[in-house]
């Protein structure tokens, strides 16, 4: 193959773009879950379960990286968000049965972290790389908040353990579908939706979104799920308590 042919092939190959800002060019490695978790000692022989059906990965659950974001995002707002969320998450990890108050600023930070992490997790499974609409990812990047038509809830789960392989430290599940919504007496609209559940140690986040600008959707989790989780986004109360008082640990 001569140099001209190589140049033609390179030109014809679409450049990879940052999943958040859309910048094309060289991409950097982003941890699926923050490397700071490994430094806290959560490394061992734990498991990481990604996707549905699951991709189960043994050991090193917090060392996995994906080349999906540009350096500006990775070393800028994403790094700051991880640092802001870290003490909040560690406080929840170490609750040991105590009720933890989560103030408004902390609710927003955790909701932003959950949305960012859910997007990154989706790229761990090649079948789910389009799980989050591009317009939602761009809106998240531009506004520094979870997108409109998106809801984030938080719950609690005990950490499953395998006697042979150790603790199952993190998990991710994705679901999607289409609902028919009545806009007025004569008009019905098909609205695609997605739902992502993340478990990190004992903390569960659920990110739900609908893909429409034609009608304002309302979050409609089932009653059981609603009693097991608290809303993080949009913020509804100045303070919420984790875990929900009436809840039982969520099961994946």
Short mmCIF file of C-alpha atoms in Angstrom, two decimals:
data_model
loop_
_atom_site.label_atom_id
_atom_site.label_comp_id
_atom_site.label_asym_id
_atom_site.label_seq_id
_atom_site.Cartn_x
_atom_site.Cartn_y
_atom_site.Cartn_z
CA UNK A 1 0.00 0.00 0.00
CA UNK A 2 1.51 3.33 -1.04
CA UNK A 3 1.45 6.56 0.96
CA UNK A 4 -1.33 8.05 -1.20
CA UNK A 5 -3.63 5.08 -0.54
CA UNK A 6 -2.91 5.24 3.19
CA UNK A 7 -3.72 8.95 3.23
CA UNK A 8 -6.99 8.30 1.39
CA UNK A 9 -8.01 5.64 3.90
CA UNK A 10 -7.19 7.88 6.83
CA UNK A 11 -9.23 10.69 5.29
CA UNK A 12 -12.19 8.35 4.72
CA UNK A 13 -12.15 7.06 8.32
CA UNK A 14 -14.53 9.07 10.53
CA UNK A 15 -12.73 10.83 13.36
CA UNK A 16 -13.78 9.76 16.82
CA UNK A 17 -15.55 12.43 18.82
CA UNK A 18 -15.75 13.14 22.55
CA UNK A 19 -19.03 11.68 23.81
CA UNK A 20 -19.82 14.87 25.72
CA UNK A 21 -18.58 17.96 23.87
CA UNK A 22 -18.31 16.37 20.41
CA UNK A 23 -14.73 17.55 19.81
CA UNK A 24 -12.98 15.41 17.21
CA UNK A 25 -9.41 14.23 17.41
CA UNK A 26 -7.28 12.51 20.01
CA UNK A 27 -9.31 10.98 22.83
CA UNK A 28 -8.10 10.15 26.33
CA UNK A 29 -8.75 7.30 28.75
CA UNK A 30 -11.60 7.75 31.21
CA UNK A 31 -12.17 5.36 34.12
CA UNK A 32 -15.60 3.73 34.09
CA UNK A 33 -15.60 4.27 37.84
CA UNK A 34 -13.12 6.65 39.43
CA UNK A 35 -9.59 5.41 40.11
CA UNK A 36 -9.83 7.02 43.56
CA UNK A 37 -12.05 4.08 44.57
CA UNK A 38 -9.19 1.66 43.96
CA UNK A 39 -6.91 3.89 46.02
CA UNK A 40 -9.38 3.65 48.91
CA UNK A 41 -8.87 -0.11 48.87
CA UNK A 42 -11.84 -1.20 46.75
CA UNK A 43 -9.79 -3.33 44.37
CA UNK A 44 -9.30 -6.89 45.60
CA UNK A 45 -11.07 -9.64 43.71
CA UNK A 46 -14.37 -7.86 43.28
CA UNK A 47 -16.64 -8.07 40.26
CA UNK A 48 -17.98 -5.45 37.90
CA UNK A 49 -21.20 -6.23 36.06
CA UNK A 50 -21.99 -4.08 33.02
CA UNK A 51 -25.02 -4.23 30.76
CA UNK A 52 -27.98 -6.53 30.30
CA UNK A 53 -27.25 -9.33 29.65
CA UNK A 54 -24.29 -8.67 31.91
CA UNK A 55 -20.63 -8.55 31.04
CA UNK A 56 -19.02 -9.73 34.28
CA UNK A 57 -15.41 -8.71 34.81
CA UNK A 58 -13.36 -10.18 37.62
CA UNK A 59 -10.95 -8.19 39.77
CA UNK A 60 -9.86 -4.59 39.27
CA UNK A 61 -13.39 -3.17 39.04
CA UNK A 62 -12.07 0.37 39.32
CA UNK A 63 -9.15 0.16 36.92
CA UNK A 64 -11.13 -0.23 33.68
CA UNK A 65 -10.70 2.63 31.16
CA UNK A 66 -12.45 3.73 27.97
CA UNK A 67 -11.02 6.04 25.32
CA UNK A 68 -14.18 8.12 24.78
CA UNK A 69 -13.55 11.69 25.99
CA UNK A 70 -11.26 14.54 24.96
CA UNK A 71 -8.50 15.84 27.23
CA UNK A 72 -10.32 19.12 27.89
CA UNK A 73 -13.37 17.32 29.26
CA UNK A 74 -11.41 14.61 31.07
CA UNK A 75 -8.99 16.94 32.81
CA UNK A 76 -11.47 19.79 33.23
CA UNK A 77 -15.10 19.56 34.31
CA UNK A 78 -15.12 15.75 34.61
CA UNK A 79 -12.16 15.76 36.98
CA UNK A 80 -13.70 18.54 39.08
CA UNK A 81 -17.03 16.69 39.21
CA UNK A 82 -15.34 13.49 40.39
CA UNK A 83 -13.52 15.40 43.13
CA UNK A 84 -16.74 17.12 44.23
CA UNK A 85 -18.67 13.83 44.35
CA UNK A 86 -15.94 11.80 46.06
CA UNK A 87 -16.47 12.93 49.70
CA UNK A 88 -20.25 12.67 49.31
CA UNK A 89 -20.05 9.10 48.00
CA UNK A 90 -17.51 8.01 50.61
CA UNK A 91 -19.82 9.36 53.32
CA UNK A 92 -22.63 7.17 51.96
CA UNK A 93 -20.35 4.12 51.59
CA UNK A 94 -19.48 4.41 55.29
CA UNK A 95 -22.97 5.16 56.63
CA UNK A 96 -23.18 1.77 58.42
CA UNK A 97 -26.93 1.99 58.91
CA UNK A 98 -27.10 5.68 59.83
CA UNK A 99 -29.47 8.09 58.08
CA UNK A 100 -27.48 10.61 56.05
CA UNK A 101 -28.85 14.08 55.17
CA UNK A 102 -28.19 15.18 51.59
CA UNK A 103 -28.49 18.95 51.15
CA UNK A 104 -29.51 20.67 47.91
CA UNK A 105 -25.99 21.34 46.62
CA UNK A 106 -25.02 17.73 47.32
CA UNK A 107 -28.15 16.47 45.56
CA UNK A 108 -27.18 18.38 42.42
CA UNK A 109 -23.58 17.14 42.56
CA UNK A 110 -24.64 13.51 42.98
CA UNK A 111 -27.20 13.81 40.17
CA UNK A 112 -24.56 15.25 37.83
CA UNK A 113 -22.10 12.52 38.81
CA UNK A 114 -24.74 9.82 38.26
CA UNK A 115 -25.60 11.12 34.78
CA UNK A 116 -21.94 11.40 33.75
CA UNK A 117 -21.15 7.92 35.07
CA UNK A 118 -24.21 6.37 33.42
CA UNK A 119 -23.11 7.72 30.03
CA UNK A 120 -19.57 6.39 30.51
CA UNK A 121 -20.85 2.99 31.66
CA UNK A 122 -22.93 2.64 28.50
CA UNK A 123 -19.72 2.62 26.44
CA UNK A 124 -18.53 -0.46 28.32
CA UNK A 125 -21.03 -2.45 26.25
CA UNK A 126 -20.75 -2.00 22.48
CA UNK A 127 -24.45 -2.77 22.16
CA UNK A 128 -25.35 0.29 24.23
CA UNK A 129 -23.11 3.05 22.90
CA UNK A 130 -26.17 4.92 21.61
CA UNK A 131 -28.07 4.46 24.88
CA UNK A 132 -27.96 8.16 25.69
CA UNK A 133 -29.15 10.51 22.91
CA UNK A 134 -26.49 12.82 21.54
CA UNK A 135 -28.67 15.86 22.22
CA UNK A 136 -28.88 14.88 25.91
CA UNK A 137 -25.12 14.42 26.17
CA UNK A 138 -24.51 17.82 24.56
CA UNK A 139 -27.07 19.53 26.80
CA UNK A 140 -25.42 18.00 29.86
CA UNK A 141 -22.05 19.31 28.72
CA UNK A 142 -23.34 22.79 27.87
CA UNK A 143 -25.52 23.40 30.94
CA UNK A 144 -23.51 21.46 33.53
CA UNK A 145 -26.77 19.87 34.72
CA UNK A 146 -28.66 16.69 33.85
CA UNK A 147 -30.72 17.42 30.74
CA UNK A 148 -34.35 18.42 30.63
CA UNK A 149 -36.74 15.49 30.51
CA UNK A 150 -34.35 13.61 32.81
CA UNK A 151 -34.84 12.40 36.38
CA UNK A 152 -32.29 10.99 38.81
CA UNK A 153 -33.14 9.02 41.97
CA UNK A 154 -30.98 7.51 44.71
CA UNK A 155 -31.41 4.36 46.79
CA UNK A 156 -29.45 1.77 48.73
CA UNK A 157 -28.38 -1.82 48.17
CA UNK A 158 -26.37 -4.31 50.12
CA UNK A 159 -23.16 -5.48 48.46
CA UNK A 160 -23.56 -9.00 47.01
CA UNK A 161 -20.70 -11.38 47.63
CA UNK A 162 -19.46 -14.48 45.85
CA UNK A 163 -17.61 -16.89 48.17
CA UNK A 164 -15.14 -17.72 45.39
CA UNK A 165 -14.66 -14.34 43.72
CA UNK A 166 -15.27 -11.79 46.42
CA UNK A 167 -17.50 -8.76 46.66
CA UNK A 168 -19.56 -7.60 43.69
CA UNK A 169 -18.64 -3.93 44.00
CA UNK A 170 -20.31 -2.20 41.06
CA UNK A 171 -23.03 -2.82 38.50
CA UNK A 172 -24.84 -1.15 35.62
CA UNK A 173 -28.12 -1.98 33.89
CA UNK A 174 -29.84 -0.29 30.96
CA UNK A 175 -33.41 -0.48 29.72
CA UNK A 176 -35.26 1.44 27.00
CA UNK A 177 -38.58 1.53 25.19
CA UNK A 178 -41.25 3.70 23.58
CA UNK A 179 -44.41 5.04 25.25
CA UNK A 180 -47.39 6.51 23.44
CA UNK A 181 -48.36 9.80 25.07
CA UNK A 182 -51.52 11.81 24.38
CA UNK A 183 -50.55 15.40 23.60
CA UNK A 184 -54.17 16.58 23.15
CA UNK A 185 -57.55 15.09 22.27
CA UNK A 186 -56.48 14.32 18.71
CA UNK A 187 -52.73 13.84 18.87
CA UNK A 188 -50.65 10.98 20.25
CA UNK A 189 -46.85 10.98 20.23
CA UNK A 190 -44.49 8.02 20.47
CA UNK A 191 -41.81 8.96 23.02
CA UNK A 192 -38.59 6.93 23.31
CA UNK A 193 -37.30 6.62 26.86
CA UNK A 194 -34.29 5.16 28.64
CA UNK A 195 -33.54 4.08 32.19
CA UNK A 196 -30.14 3.31 33.63
CA UNK A 197 -29.41 1.89 37.08
CA UNK A 198 -25.94 2.12 38.59
CA UNK A 199 -24.80 0.51 41.82
CA UNK A 200 -21.52 1.58 43.35
CA UNK A 201 -20.70 -0.28 46.58
CA UNK A 202 -23.97 0.22 48.53
CA UNK A 203 -25.36 3.27 46.69
CA UNK A 204 -27.84 2.95 43.81
CA UNK A 205 -28.61 5.65 41.25
CA UNK A 206 -31.37 5.48 38.67
CA UNK A 207 -31.22 7.84 35.68
CA UNK A 208 -34.41 8.10 33.60
CA UNK A 209 -34.95 10.18 30.48
CA UNK A 210 -37.47 10.74 27.73
CA UNK A 211 -36.49 11.84 24.24
CA UNK A 212 -38.97 14.50 23.18
CA UNK A 213 -39.30 18.27 22.99
CA UNK A 214 -42.92 18.13 21.86
CA UNK A 215 -44.51 17.36 25.21
CA UNK A 216 -43.39 17.74 28.82
CA UNK A 217 -43.13 14.28 30.35
CA UNK A 218 -43.59 13.38 34.00
CA UNK A 219 -41.49 10.88 35.87
CA UNK A 220 -43.65 7.82 36.58
CA UNK A 221 -41.70 5.20 38.54
CA UNK A 222 -43.76 2.36 39.94
CA UNK A 223 -44.86 2.55 43.59
CA UNK A 224 -42.37 -0.04 44.84
CA UNK A 225 -39.47 1.72 43.16
CA UNK A 226 -40.68 5.10 44.45
CA UNK A 227 -40.64 3.91 48.08
CA UNK A 228 -37.14 2.49 47.67
CA UNK A 229 -35.57 5.65 46.23
CA UNK A 230 -35.42 9.39 46.78
CA UNK A 231 -35.49 12.01 43.99
CA UNK A 232 -32.19 13.81 43.40
CA UNK A 233 -33.01 15.63 40.17
CA UNK A 234 -34.87 17.83 39.62
CA UNK A 235 -34.35 18.95 43.21
CA UNK A 236 -37.63 18.86 45.12
CA UNK A 237 -36.65 19.45 48.75
CA UNK A 238 -33.77 21.35 50.42
CA UNK A 239 -32.77 18.18 52.31
CA UNK A 240 -33.43 14.50 51.66
CA UNK A 241 -32.38 11.55 53.81
CA UNK A 242 -30.52 8.51 52.56
CA UNK A 243 -31.50 5.74 52.52
CA UNK A 244 -35.27 6.34 52.21
CA UNK A 245 -36.76 5.52 55.62
CA UNK A 246 -39.43 3.17 54.24
CA UNK A 247 -37.11 1.42 51.85
CA UNK A 248 -35.67 -2.04 51.70
CA UNK A 249 -32.36 -2.54 49.87
CA UNK A 250 -32.89 -2.56 46.12
CA UNK A 251 -32.20 -5.75 44.19
CA UNK A 252 -30.69 -5.81 40.71
#
